[in-house]
PDB file of C-alpha atoms in Angstrom:
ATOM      1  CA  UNK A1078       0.000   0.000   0.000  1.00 85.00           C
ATOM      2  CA  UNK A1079       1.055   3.150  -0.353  1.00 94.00           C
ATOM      3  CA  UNK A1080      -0.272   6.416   1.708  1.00 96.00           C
ATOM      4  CA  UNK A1081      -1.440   9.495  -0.307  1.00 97.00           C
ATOM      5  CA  UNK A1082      -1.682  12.651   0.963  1.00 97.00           C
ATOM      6  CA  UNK A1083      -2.093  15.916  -0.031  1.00 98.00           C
ATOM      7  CA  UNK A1084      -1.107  19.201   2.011  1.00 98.00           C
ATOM      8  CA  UNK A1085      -2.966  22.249   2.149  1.00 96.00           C
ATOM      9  CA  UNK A1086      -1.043  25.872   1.731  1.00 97.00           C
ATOM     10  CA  UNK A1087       2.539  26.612   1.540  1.00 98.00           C
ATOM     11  CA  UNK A1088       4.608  24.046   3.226  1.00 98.00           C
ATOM     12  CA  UNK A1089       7.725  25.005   4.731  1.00 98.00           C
ATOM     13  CA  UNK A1090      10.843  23.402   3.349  1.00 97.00           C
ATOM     14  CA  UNK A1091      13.491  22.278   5.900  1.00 96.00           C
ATOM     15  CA  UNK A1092      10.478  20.993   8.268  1.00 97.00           C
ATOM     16  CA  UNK A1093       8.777  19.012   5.469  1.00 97.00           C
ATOM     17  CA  UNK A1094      12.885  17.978   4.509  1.00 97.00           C
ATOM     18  CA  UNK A1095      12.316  16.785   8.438  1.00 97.00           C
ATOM     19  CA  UNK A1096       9.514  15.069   8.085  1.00 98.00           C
ATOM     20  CA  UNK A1097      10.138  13.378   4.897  1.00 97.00           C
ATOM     21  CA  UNK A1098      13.682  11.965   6.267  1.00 97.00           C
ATOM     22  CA  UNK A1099      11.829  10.810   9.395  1.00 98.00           C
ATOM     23  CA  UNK A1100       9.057   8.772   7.375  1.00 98.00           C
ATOM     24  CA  UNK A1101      11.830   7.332   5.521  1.00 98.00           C
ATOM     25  CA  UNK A1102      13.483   5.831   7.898  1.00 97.00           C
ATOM     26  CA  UNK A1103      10.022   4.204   9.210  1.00 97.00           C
ATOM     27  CA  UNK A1104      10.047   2.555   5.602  1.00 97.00           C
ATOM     28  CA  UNK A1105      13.399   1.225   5.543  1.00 96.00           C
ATOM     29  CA  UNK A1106      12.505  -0.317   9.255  1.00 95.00           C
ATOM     30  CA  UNK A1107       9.393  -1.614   8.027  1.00 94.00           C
ATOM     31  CA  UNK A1108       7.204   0.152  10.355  1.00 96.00           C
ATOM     32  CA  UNK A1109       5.271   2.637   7.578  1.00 97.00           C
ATOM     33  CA  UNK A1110       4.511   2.211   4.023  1.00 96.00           C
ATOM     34  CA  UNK A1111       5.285   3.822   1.391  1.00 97.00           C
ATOM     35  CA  UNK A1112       4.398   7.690   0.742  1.00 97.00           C
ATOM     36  CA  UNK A1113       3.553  10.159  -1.723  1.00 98.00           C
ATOM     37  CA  UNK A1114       3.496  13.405  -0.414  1.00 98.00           C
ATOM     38  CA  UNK A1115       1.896  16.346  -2.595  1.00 98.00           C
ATOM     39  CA  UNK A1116       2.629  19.937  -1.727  1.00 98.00           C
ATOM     40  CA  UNK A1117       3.274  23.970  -2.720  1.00 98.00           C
ATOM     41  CA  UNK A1118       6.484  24.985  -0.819  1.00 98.00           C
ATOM     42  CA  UNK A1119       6.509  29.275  -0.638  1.00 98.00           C
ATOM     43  CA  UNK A1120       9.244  30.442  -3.274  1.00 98.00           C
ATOM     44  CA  UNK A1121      13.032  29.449  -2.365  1.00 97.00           C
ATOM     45  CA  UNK A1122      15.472  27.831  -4.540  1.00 97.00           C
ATOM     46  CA  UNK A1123      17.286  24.048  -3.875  1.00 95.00           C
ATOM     47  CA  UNK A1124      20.691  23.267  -4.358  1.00 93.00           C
ATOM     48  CA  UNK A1125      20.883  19.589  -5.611  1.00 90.00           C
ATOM     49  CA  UNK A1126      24.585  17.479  -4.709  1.00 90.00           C
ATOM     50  CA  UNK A1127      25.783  18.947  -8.630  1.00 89.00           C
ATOM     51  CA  UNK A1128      24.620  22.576  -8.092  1.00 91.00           C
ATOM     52  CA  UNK A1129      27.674  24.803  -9.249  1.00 92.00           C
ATOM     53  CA  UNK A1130      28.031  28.173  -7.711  1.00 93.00           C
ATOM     54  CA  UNK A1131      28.068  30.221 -11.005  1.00 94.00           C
ATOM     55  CA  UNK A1132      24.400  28.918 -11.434  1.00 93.00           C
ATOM     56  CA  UNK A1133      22.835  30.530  -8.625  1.00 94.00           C
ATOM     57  CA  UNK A1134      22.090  34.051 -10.442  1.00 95.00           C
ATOM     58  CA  UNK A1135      20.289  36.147  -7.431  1.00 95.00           C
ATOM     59  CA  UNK A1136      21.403  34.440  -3.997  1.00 93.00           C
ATOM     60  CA  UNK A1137      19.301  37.077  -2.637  1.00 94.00           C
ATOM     61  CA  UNK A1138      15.609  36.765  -4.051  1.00 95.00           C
ATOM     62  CA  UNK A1139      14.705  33.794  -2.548  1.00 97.00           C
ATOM     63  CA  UNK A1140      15.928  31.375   0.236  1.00 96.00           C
ATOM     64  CA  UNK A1141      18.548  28.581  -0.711  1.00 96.00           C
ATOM     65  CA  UNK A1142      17.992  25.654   0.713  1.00 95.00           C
ATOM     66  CA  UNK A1143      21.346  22.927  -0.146  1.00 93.00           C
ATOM     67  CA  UNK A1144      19.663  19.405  -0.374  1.00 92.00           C
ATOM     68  CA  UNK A1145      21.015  15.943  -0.818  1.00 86.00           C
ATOM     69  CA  UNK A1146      19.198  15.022  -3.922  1.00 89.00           C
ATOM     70  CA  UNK A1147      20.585  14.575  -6.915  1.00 84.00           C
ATOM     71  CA  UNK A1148      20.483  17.278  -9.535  1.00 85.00           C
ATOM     72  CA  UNK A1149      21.582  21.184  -9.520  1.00 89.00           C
ATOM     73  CA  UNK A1150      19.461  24.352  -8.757  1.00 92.00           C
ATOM     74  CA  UNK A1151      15.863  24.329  -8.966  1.00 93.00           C
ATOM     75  CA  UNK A1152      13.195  26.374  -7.744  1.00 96.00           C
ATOM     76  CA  UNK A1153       9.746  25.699  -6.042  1.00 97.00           C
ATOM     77  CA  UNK A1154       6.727  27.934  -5.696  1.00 98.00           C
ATOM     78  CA  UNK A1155       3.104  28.274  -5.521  1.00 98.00           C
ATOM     79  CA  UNK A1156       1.450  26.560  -8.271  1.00 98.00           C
ATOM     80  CA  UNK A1157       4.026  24.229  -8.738  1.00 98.00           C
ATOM     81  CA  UNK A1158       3.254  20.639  -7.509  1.00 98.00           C
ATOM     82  CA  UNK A1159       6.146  19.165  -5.478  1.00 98.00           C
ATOM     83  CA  UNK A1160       5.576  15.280  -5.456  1.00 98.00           C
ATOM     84  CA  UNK A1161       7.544  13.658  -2.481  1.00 98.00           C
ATOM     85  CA  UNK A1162       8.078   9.814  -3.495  1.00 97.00           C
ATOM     86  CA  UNK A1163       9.304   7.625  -1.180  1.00 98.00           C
ATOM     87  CA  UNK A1164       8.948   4.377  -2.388  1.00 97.00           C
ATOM     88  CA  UNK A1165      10.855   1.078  -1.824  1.00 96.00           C
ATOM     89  CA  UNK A1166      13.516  -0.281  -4.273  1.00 95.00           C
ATOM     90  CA  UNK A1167      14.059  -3.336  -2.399  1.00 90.00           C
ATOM     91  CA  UNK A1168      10.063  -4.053  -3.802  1.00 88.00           C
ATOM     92  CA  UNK A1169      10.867  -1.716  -6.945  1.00 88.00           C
ATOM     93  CA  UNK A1170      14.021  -2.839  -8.143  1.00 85.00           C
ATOM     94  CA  UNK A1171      17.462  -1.970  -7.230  1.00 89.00           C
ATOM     95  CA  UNK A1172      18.067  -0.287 -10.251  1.00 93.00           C
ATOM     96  CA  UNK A1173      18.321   4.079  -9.566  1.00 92.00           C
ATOM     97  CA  UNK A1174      18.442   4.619 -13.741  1.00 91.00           C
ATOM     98  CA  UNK A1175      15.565   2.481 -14.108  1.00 93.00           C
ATOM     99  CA  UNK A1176      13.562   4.302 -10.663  1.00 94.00           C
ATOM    100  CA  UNK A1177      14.790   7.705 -12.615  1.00 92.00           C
ATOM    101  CA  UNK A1178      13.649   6.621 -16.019  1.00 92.00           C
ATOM    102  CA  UNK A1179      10.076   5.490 -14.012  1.00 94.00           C
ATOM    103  CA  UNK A1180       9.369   9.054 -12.717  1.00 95.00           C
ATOM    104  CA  UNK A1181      10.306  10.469 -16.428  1.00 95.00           C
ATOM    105  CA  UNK A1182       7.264   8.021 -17.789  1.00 96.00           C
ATOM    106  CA  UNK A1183       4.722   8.600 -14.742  1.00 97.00           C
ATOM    107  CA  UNK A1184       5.328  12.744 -15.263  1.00 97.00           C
ATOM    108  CA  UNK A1185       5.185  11.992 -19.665  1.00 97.00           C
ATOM    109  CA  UNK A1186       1.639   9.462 -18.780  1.00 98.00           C
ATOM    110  CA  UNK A1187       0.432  12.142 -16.524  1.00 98.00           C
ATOM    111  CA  UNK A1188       0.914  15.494 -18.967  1.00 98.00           C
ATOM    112  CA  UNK A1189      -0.872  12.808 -21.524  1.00 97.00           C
ATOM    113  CA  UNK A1190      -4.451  13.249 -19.523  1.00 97.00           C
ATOM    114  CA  UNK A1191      -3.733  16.754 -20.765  1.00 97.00           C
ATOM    115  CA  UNK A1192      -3.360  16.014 -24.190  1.00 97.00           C
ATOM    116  CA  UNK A1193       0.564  17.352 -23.553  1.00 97.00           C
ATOM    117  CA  UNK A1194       3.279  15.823 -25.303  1.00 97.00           C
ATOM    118  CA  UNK A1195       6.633  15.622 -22.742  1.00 97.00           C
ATOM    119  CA  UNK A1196       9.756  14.221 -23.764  1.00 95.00           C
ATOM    120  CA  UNK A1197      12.673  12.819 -22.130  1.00 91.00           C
ATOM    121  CA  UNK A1198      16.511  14.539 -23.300  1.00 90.00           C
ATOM    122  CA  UNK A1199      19.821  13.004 -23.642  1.00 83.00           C
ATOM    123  CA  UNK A1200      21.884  14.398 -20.741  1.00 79.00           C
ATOM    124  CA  UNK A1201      18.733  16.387 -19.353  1.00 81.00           C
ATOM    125  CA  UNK A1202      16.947  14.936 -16.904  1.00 80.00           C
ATOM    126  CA  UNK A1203      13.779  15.918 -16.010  1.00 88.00           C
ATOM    127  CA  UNK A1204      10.541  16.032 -19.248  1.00 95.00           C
ATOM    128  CA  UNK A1205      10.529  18.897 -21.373  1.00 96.00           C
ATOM    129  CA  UNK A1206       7.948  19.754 -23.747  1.00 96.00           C
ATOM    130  CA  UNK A1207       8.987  21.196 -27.371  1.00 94.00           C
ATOM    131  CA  UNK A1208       7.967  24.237 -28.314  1.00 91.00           C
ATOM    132  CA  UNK A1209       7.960  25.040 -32.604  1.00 89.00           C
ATOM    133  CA  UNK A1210       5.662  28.440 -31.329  1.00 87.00           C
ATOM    134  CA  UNK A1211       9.066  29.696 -29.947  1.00 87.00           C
ATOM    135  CA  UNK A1212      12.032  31.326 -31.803  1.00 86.00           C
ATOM    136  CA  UNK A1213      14.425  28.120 -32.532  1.00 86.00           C
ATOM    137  CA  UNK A1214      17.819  27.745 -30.533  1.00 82.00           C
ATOM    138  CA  UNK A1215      21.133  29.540 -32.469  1.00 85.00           C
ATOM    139  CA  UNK A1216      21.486  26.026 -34.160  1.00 85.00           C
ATOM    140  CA  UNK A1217      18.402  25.833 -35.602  1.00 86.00           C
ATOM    141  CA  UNK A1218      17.115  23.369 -33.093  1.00 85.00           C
ATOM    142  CA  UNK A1219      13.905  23.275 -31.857  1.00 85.00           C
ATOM    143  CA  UNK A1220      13.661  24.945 -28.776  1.00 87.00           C
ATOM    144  CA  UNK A1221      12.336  22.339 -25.931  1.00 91.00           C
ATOM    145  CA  UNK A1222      11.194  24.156 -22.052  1.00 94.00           C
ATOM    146  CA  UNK A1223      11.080  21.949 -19.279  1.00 95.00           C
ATOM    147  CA  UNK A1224       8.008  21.363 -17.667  1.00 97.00           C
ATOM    148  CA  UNK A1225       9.176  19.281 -14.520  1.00 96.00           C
ATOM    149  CA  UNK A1226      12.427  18.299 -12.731  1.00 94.00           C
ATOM    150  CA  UNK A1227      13.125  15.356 -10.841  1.00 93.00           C
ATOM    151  CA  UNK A1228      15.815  15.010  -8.231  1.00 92.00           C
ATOM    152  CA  UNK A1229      16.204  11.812  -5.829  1.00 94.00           C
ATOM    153  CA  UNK A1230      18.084  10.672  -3.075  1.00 94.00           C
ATOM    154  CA  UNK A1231      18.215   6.931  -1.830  1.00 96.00           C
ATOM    155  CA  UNK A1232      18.752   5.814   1.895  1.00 95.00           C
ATOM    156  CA  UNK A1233      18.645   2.173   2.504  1.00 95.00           C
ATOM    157  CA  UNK A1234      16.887   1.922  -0.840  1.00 96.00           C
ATOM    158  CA  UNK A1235      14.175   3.814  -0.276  1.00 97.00           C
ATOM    159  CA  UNK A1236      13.815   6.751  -1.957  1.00 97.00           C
ATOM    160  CA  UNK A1237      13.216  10.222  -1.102  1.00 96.00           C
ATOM    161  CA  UNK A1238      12.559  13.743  -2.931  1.00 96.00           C
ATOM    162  CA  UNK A1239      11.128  13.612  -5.976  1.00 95.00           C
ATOM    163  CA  UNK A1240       9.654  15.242  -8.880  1.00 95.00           C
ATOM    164  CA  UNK A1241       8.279  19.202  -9.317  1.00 97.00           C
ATOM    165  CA  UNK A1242       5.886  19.819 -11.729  1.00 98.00           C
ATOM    166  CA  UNK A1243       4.918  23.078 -13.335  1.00 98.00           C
ATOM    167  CA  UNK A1244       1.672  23.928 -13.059  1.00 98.00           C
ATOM    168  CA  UNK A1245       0.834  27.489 -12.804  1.00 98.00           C
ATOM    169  CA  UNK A1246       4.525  29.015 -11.192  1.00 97.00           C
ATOM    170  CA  UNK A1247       5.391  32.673 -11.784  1.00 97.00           C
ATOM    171  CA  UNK A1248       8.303  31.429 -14.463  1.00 96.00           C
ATOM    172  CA  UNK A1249      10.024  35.007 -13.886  1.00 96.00           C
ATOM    173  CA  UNK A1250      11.141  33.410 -10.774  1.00 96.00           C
ATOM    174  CA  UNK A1251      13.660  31.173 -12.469  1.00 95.00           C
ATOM    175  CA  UNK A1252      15.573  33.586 -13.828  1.00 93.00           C
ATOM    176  CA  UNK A1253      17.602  33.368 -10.210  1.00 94.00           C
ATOM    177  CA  UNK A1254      19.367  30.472 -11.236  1.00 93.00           C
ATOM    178  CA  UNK A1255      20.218  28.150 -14.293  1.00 88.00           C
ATOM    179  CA  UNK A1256      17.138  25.989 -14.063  1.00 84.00           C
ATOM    180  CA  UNK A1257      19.353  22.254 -13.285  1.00 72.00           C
ATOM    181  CA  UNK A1258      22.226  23.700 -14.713  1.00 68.00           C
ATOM    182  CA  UNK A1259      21.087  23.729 -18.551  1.00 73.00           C
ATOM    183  CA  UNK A1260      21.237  27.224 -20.467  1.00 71.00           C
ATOM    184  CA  UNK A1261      19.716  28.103 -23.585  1.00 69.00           C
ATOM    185  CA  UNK A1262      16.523  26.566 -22.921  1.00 78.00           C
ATOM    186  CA  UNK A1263      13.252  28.114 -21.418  1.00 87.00           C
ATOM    187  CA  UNK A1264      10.841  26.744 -18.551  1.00 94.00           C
ATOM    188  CA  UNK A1265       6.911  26.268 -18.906  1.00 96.00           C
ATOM    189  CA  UNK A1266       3.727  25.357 -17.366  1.00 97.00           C
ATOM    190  CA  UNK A1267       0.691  23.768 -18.382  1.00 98.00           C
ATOM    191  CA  UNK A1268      -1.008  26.919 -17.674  1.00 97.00           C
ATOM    192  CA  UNK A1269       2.072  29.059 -20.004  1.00 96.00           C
ATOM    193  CA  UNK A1270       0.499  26.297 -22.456  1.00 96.00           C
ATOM    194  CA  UNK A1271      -2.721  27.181 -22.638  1.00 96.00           C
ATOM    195  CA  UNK A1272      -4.409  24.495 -20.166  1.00 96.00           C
ATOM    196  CA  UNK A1273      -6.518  25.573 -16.912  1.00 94.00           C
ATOM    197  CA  UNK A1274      -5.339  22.946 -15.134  1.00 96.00           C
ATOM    198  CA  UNK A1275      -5.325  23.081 -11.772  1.00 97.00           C
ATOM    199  CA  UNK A1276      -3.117  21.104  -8.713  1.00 97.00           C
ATOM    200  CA  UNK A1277      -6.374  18.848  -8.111  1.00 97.00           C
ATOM    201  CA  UNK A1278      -6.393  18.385 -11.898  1.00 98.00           C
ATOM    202  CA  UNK A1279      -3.054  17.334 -11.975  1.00 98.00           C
ATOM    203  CA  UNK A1280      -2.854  15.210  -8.526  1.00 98.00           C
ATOM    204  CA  UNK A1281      -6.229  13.136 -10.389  1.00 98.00           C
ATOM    205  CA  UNK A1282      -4.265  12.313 -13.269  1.00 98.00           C
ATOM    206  CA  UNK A1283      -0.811  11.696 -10.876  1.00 98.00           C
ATOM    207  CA  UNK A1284      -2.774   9.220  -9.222  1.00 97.00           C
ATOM    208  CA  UNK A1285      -4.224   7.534 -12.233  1.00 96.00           C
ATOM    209  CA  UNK A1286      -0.772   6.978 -13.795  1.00 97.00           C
ATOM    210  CA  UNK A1287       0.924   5.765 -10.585  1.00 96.00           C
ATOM    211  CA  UNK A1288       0.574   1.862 -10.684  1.00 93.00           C
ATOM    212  CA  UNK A1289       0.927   2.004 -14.490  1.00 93.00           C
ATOM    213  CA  UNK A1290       4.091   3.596 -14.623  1.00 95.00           C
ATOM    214  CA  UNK A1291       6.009   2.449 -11.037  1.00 93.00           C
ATOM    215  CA  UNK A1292       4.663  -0.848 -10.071  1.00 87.00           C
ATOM    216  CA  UNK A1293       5.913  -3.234  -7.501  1.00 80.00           C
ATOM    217  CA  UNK A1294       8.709  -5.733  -8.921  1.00 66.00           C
ATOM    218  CA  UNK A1295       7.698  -7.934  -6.049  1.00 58.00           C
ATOM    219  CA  UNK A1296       6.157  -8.357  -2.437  1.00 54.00           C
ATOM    220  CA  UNK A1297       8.335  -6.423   0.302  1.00 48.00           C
ATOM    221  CA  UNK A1298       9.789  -9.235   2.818  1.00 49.00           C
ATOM    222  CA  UNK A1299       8.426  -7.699   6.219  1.00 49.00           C
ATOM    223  CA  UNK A1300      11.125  -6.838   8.820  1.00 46.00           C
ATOM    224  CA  UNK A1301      12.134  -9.351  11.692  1.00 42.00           C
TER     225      UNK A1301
END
Protein backbone atom coordinates (compact mmCIF):
# COMPACT_ATOMS: atom_id res chain seq x y z
CA UNK A 1 0.00 0.00 0.00
CA UNK A 2 1.06 3.15 -0.35
CA UNK A 3 -0.27 6.42 1.71
CA UNK A 4 -1.44 9.49 -0.31
CA UNK A 5 -1.68 12.65 0.96
CA UNK A 6 -2.09 15.92 -0.03
CA UNK A 7 -1.11 19.20 2.01
CA UNK A 8 -2.97 22.25 2.15
CA UNK A 9 -1.04 25.87 1.73
CA UNK A 10 2.54 26.61 1.54
CA UNK A 11 4.61 24.05 3.23
CA UNK A 12 7.73 25.00 4.73
CA UNK A 13 10.84 23.40 3.35
CA UNK A 14 13.49 22.28 5.90
CA UNK A 15 10.48 20.99 8.27
CA UNK A 16 8.78 19.01 5.47
CA UNK A 17 12.88 17.98 4.51
CA UNK A 18 12.32 16.78 8.44
CA UNK A 19 9.51 15.07 8.09
CA UNK A 20 10.14 13.38 4.90
CA UNK A 21 13.68 11.96 6.27
CA UNK A 22 11.83 10.81 9.40
CA UNK A 23 9.06 8.77 7.38
CA UNK A 24 11.83 7.33 5.52
CA UNK A 25 13.48 5.83 7.90
CA UNK A 26 10.02 4.20 9.21
CA UNK A 27 10.05 2.55 5.60
CA UNK A 28 13.40 1.22 5.54
CA UNK A 29 12.50 -0.32 9.25
CA UNK A 30 9.39 -1.61 8.03
CA UNK A 31 7.20 0.15 10.35
CA UNK A 32 5.27 2.64 7.58
CA UNK A 33 4.51 2.21 4.02
CA UNK A 34 5.29 3.82 1.39
CA UNK A 35 4.40 7.69 0.74
CA UNK A 36 3.55 10.16 -1.72
CA UNK A 37 3.50 13.41 -0.41
CA UNK A 38 1.90 16.35 -2.60
CA UNK A 39 2.63 19.94 -1.73
CA UNK A 40 3.27 23.97 -2.72
CA UNK A 41 6.48 24.99 -0.82
CA UNK A 42 6.51 29.28 -0.64
CA UNK A 43 9.24 30.44 -3.27
CA UNK A 44 13.03 29.45 -2.36
CA UNK A 45 15.47 27.83 -4.54
CA UNK A 46 17.29 24.05 -3.88
CA UNK A 47 20.69 23.27 -4.36
CA UNK A 48 20.88 19.59 -5.61
CA UNK A 49 24.59 17.48 -4.71
CA UNK A 50 25.78 18.95 -8.63
CA UNK A 51 24.62 22.58 -8.09
CA UNK A 52 27.67 24.80 -9.25
CA UNK A 53 28.03 28.17 -7.71
CA UNK A 54 28.07 30.22 -11.00
CA UNK A 55 24.40 28.92 -11.43
CA UNK A 56 22.83 30.53 -8.62
CA UNK A 57 22.09 34.05 -10.44
CA UNK A 58 20.29 36.15 -7.43
CA UNK A 59 21.40 34.44 -4.00
CA UNK A 60 19.30 37.08 -2.64
CA UNK A 61 15.61 36.76 -4.05
CA UNK A 62 14.71 33.79 -2.55
CA UNK A 63 15.93 31.38 0.24
CA UNK A 64 18.55 28.58 -0.71
CA UNK A 65 17.99 25.65 0.71
CA UNK A 66 21.35 22.93 -0.15
CA UNK A 67 19.66 19.40 -0.37
CA UNK A 68 21.01 15.94 -0.82
CA UNK A 69 19.20 15.02 -3.92
CA UNK A 70 20.58 14.57 -6.91
CA UNK A 71 20.48 17.28 -9.54
CA UNK A 72 21.58 21.18 -9.52
CA UNK A 73 19.46 24.35 -8.76
CA UNK A 74 15.86 24.33 -8.97
CA UNK A 75 13.19 26.37 -7.74
CA UNK A 76 9.75 25.70 -6.04
CA UNK A 77 6.73 27.93 -5.70
CA UNK A 78 3.10 28.27 -5.52
CA UNK A 79 1.45 26.56 -8.27
CA UNK A 80 4.03 24.23 -8.74
CA UNK A 81 3.25 20.64 -7.51
CA UNK A 82 6.15 19.17 -5.48
CA UNK A 83 5.58 15.28 -5.46
CA UNK A 84 7.54 13.66 -2.48
CA UNK A 85 8.08 9.81 -3.49
CA UNK A 86 9.30 7.62 -1.18
CA UNK A 87 8.95 4.38 -2.39
CA UNK A 88 10.86 1.08 -1.82
CA UNK A 89 13.52 -0.28 -4.27
CA UNK A 90 14.06 -3.34 -2.40
CA UNK A 91 10.06 -4.05 -3.80
CA UNK A 92 10.87 -1.72 -6.94
CA UNK A 93 14.02 -2.84 -8.14
CA UNK A 94 17.46 -1.97 -7.23
CA UNK A 95 18.07 -0.29 -10.25
CA UNK A 96 18.32 4.08 -9.57
CA UNK A 97 18.44 4.62 -13.74
CA UNK A 98 15.56 2.48 -14.11
CA UNK A 99 13.56 4.30 -10.66
CA UNK A 100 14.79 7.71 -12.61
CA UNK A 101 13.65 6.62 -16.02
CA UNK A 102 10.08 5.49 -14.01
CA UNK A 103 9.37 9.05 -12.72
CA UNK A 104 10.31 10.47 -16.43
CA UNK A 105 7.26 8.02 -17.79
CA UNK A 106 4.72 8.60 -14.74
CA UNK A 107 5.33 12.74 -15.26
CA UNK A 108 5.19 11.99 -19.67
CA UNK A 109 1.64 9.46 -18.78
CA UNK A 110 0.43 12.14 -16.52
CA UNK A 111 0.91 15.49 -18.97
CA UNK A 112 -0.87 12.81 -21.52
CA UNK A 113 -4.45 13.25 -19.52
CA UNK A 114 -3.73 16.75 -20.76
CA UNK A 115 -3.36 16.01 -24.19
CA UNK A 116 0.56 17.35 -23.55
CA UNK A 117 3.28 15.82 -25.30
CA UNK A 118 6.63 15.62 -22.74
CA UNK A 119 9.76 14.22 -23.76
CA UNK A 120 12.67 12.82 -22.13
CA UNK A 121 16.51 14.54 -23.30
CA UNK A 122 19.82 13.00 -23.64
CA UNK A 123 21.88 14.40 -20.74
CA UNK A 124 18.73 16.39 -19.35
CA UNK A 125 16.95 14.94 -16.90
CA UNK A 126 13.78 15.92 -16.01
CA UNK A 127 10.54 16.03 -19.25
CA UNK A 128 10.53 18.90 -21.37
CA UNK A 129 7.95 19.75 -23.75
CA UNK A 130 8.99 21.20 -27.37
CA UNK A 131 7.97 24.24 -28.31
CA UNK A 132 7.96 25.04 -32.60
CA UNK A 133 5.66 28.44 -31.33
CA UNK A 134 9.07 29.70 -29.95
CA UNK A 135 12.03 31.33 -31.80
CA UNK A 136 14.43 28.12 -32.53
CA UNK A 137 17.82 27.74 -30.53
CA UNK A 138 21.13 29.54 -32.47
CA UNK A 139 21.49 26.03 -34.16
CA UNK A 140 18.40 25.83 -35.60
CA UNK A 141 17.12 23.37 -33.09
CA UNK A 142 13.91 23.28 -31.86
CA UNK A 143 13.66 24.94 -28.78
CA UNK A 144 12.34 22.34 -25.93
CA UNK A 145 11.19 24.16 -22.05
CA UNK A 146 11.08 21.95 -19.28
CA UNK A 147 8.01 21.36 -17.67
CA UNK A 148 9.18 19.28 -14.52
CA UNK A 149 12.43 18.30 -12.73
CA UNK A 150 13.12 15.36 -10.84
CA UNK A 151 15.81 15.01 -8.23
CA UNK A 152 16.20 11.81 -5.83
CA UNK A 153 18.08 10.67 -3.08
CA UNK A 154 18.21 6.93 -1.83
CA UNK A 155 18.75 5.81 1.90
CA UNK A 156 18.65 2.17 2.50
CA UNK A 157 16.89 1.92 -0.84
CA UNK A 158 14.17 3.81 -0.28
CA UNK A 159 13.82 6.75 -1.96
CA UNK A 160 13.22 10.22 -1.10
CA UNK A 161 12.56 13.74 -2.93
CA UNK A 162 11.13 13.61 -5.98
CA UNK A 163 9.65 15.24 -8.88
CA UNK A 164 8.28 19.20 -9.32
CA UNK A 165 5.89 19.82 -11.73
CA UNK A 166 4.92 23.08 -13.33
CA UNK A 167 1.67 23.93 -13.06
CA UNK A 168 0.83 27.49 -12.80
CA UNK A 169 4.52 29.02 -11.19
CA UNK A 170 5.39 32.67 -11.78
CA UNK A 171 8.30 31.43 -14.46
CA UNK A 172 10.02 35.01 -13.89
CA UNK A 173 11.14 33.41 -10.77
CA UNK A 174 13.66 31.17 -12.47
CA UNK A 175 15.57 33.59 -13.83
CA UNK A 176 17.60 33.37 -10.21
CA UNK A 177 19.37 30.47 -11.24
CA UNK A 178 20.22 28.15 -14.29
CA UNK A 179 17.14 25.99 -14.06
CA UNK A 180 19.35 22.25 -13.29
CA UNK A 181 22.23 23.70 -14.71
CA UNK A 182 21.09 23.73 -18.55
CA UNK A 183 21.24 27.22 -20.47
CA UNK A 184 19.72 28.10 -23.59
CA UNK A 185 16.52 26.57 -22.92
CA UNK A 186 13.25 28.11 -21.42
CA UNK A 187 10.84 26.74 -18.55
CA UNK A 188 6.91 26.27 -18.91
CA UNK A 189 3.73 25.36 -17.37
CA UNK A 190 0.69 23.77 -18.38
CA UNK A 191 -1.01 26.92 -17.67
CA UNK A 192 2.07 29.06 -20.00
CA UNK A 193 0.50 26.30 -22.46
CA UNK A 194 -2.72 27.18 -22.64
CA UNK A 195 -4.41 24.49 -20.17
CA UNK A 196 -6.52 25.57 -16.91
CA UNK A 197 -5.34 22.95 -15.13
CA UNK A 198 -5.33 23.08 -11.77
CA UNK A 199 -3.12 21.10 -8.71
CA UNK A 200 -6.37 18.85 -8.11
CA UNK A 201 -6.39 18.38 -11.90
CA UNK A 202 -3.05 17.33 -11.98
CA UNK A 203 -2.85 15.21 -8.53
CA UNK A 204 -6.23 13.14 -10.39
CA UNK A 205 -4.26 12.31 -13.27
CA UNK A 206 -0.81 11.70 -10.88
CA UNK A 207 -2.77 9.22 -9.22
CA UNK A 208 -4.22 7.53 -12.23
CA UNK A 209 -0.77 6.98 -13.79
CA UNK A 210 0.92 5.76 -10.59
CA UNK A 211 0.57 1.86 -10.68
CA UNK A 212 0.93 2.00 -14.49
CA UNK A 213 4.09 3.60 -14.62
CA UNK A 214 6.01 2.45 -11.04
CA UNK A 215 4.66 -0.85 -10.07
CA UNK A 216 5.91 -3.23 -7.50
CA UNK A 217 8.71 -5.73 -8.92
CA UNK A 218 7.70 -7.93 -6.05
CA UNK A 219 6.16 -8.36 -2.44
CA UNK A 220 8.34 -6.42 0.30
CA UNK A 221 9.79 -9.23 2.82
CA UNK A 222 8.43 -7.70 6.22
CA UNK A 223 11.12 -6.84 8.82
CA UNK A 224 12.13 -9.35 11.69
Amino acid sequence: MVEWRVFDGLQPYAETLSAMEARVARIADGTAEEAVWLLEHPPLYTAGTSARAEDLLAPERFPVHVTGRGGQYTYHGPGQRVVYAMLDLDARGRDVRRFVCALEDWVIATLGEFNVTGHRRAGRVGVWVERPDRPALPDGTLRDDKIAAIGVKLRRWVSFHGLAINVEPDLSHYAGIVPCGIAGHGVTSLVDLGLPVSLQDLDSALACQFDRCLPPLRTPVPSA
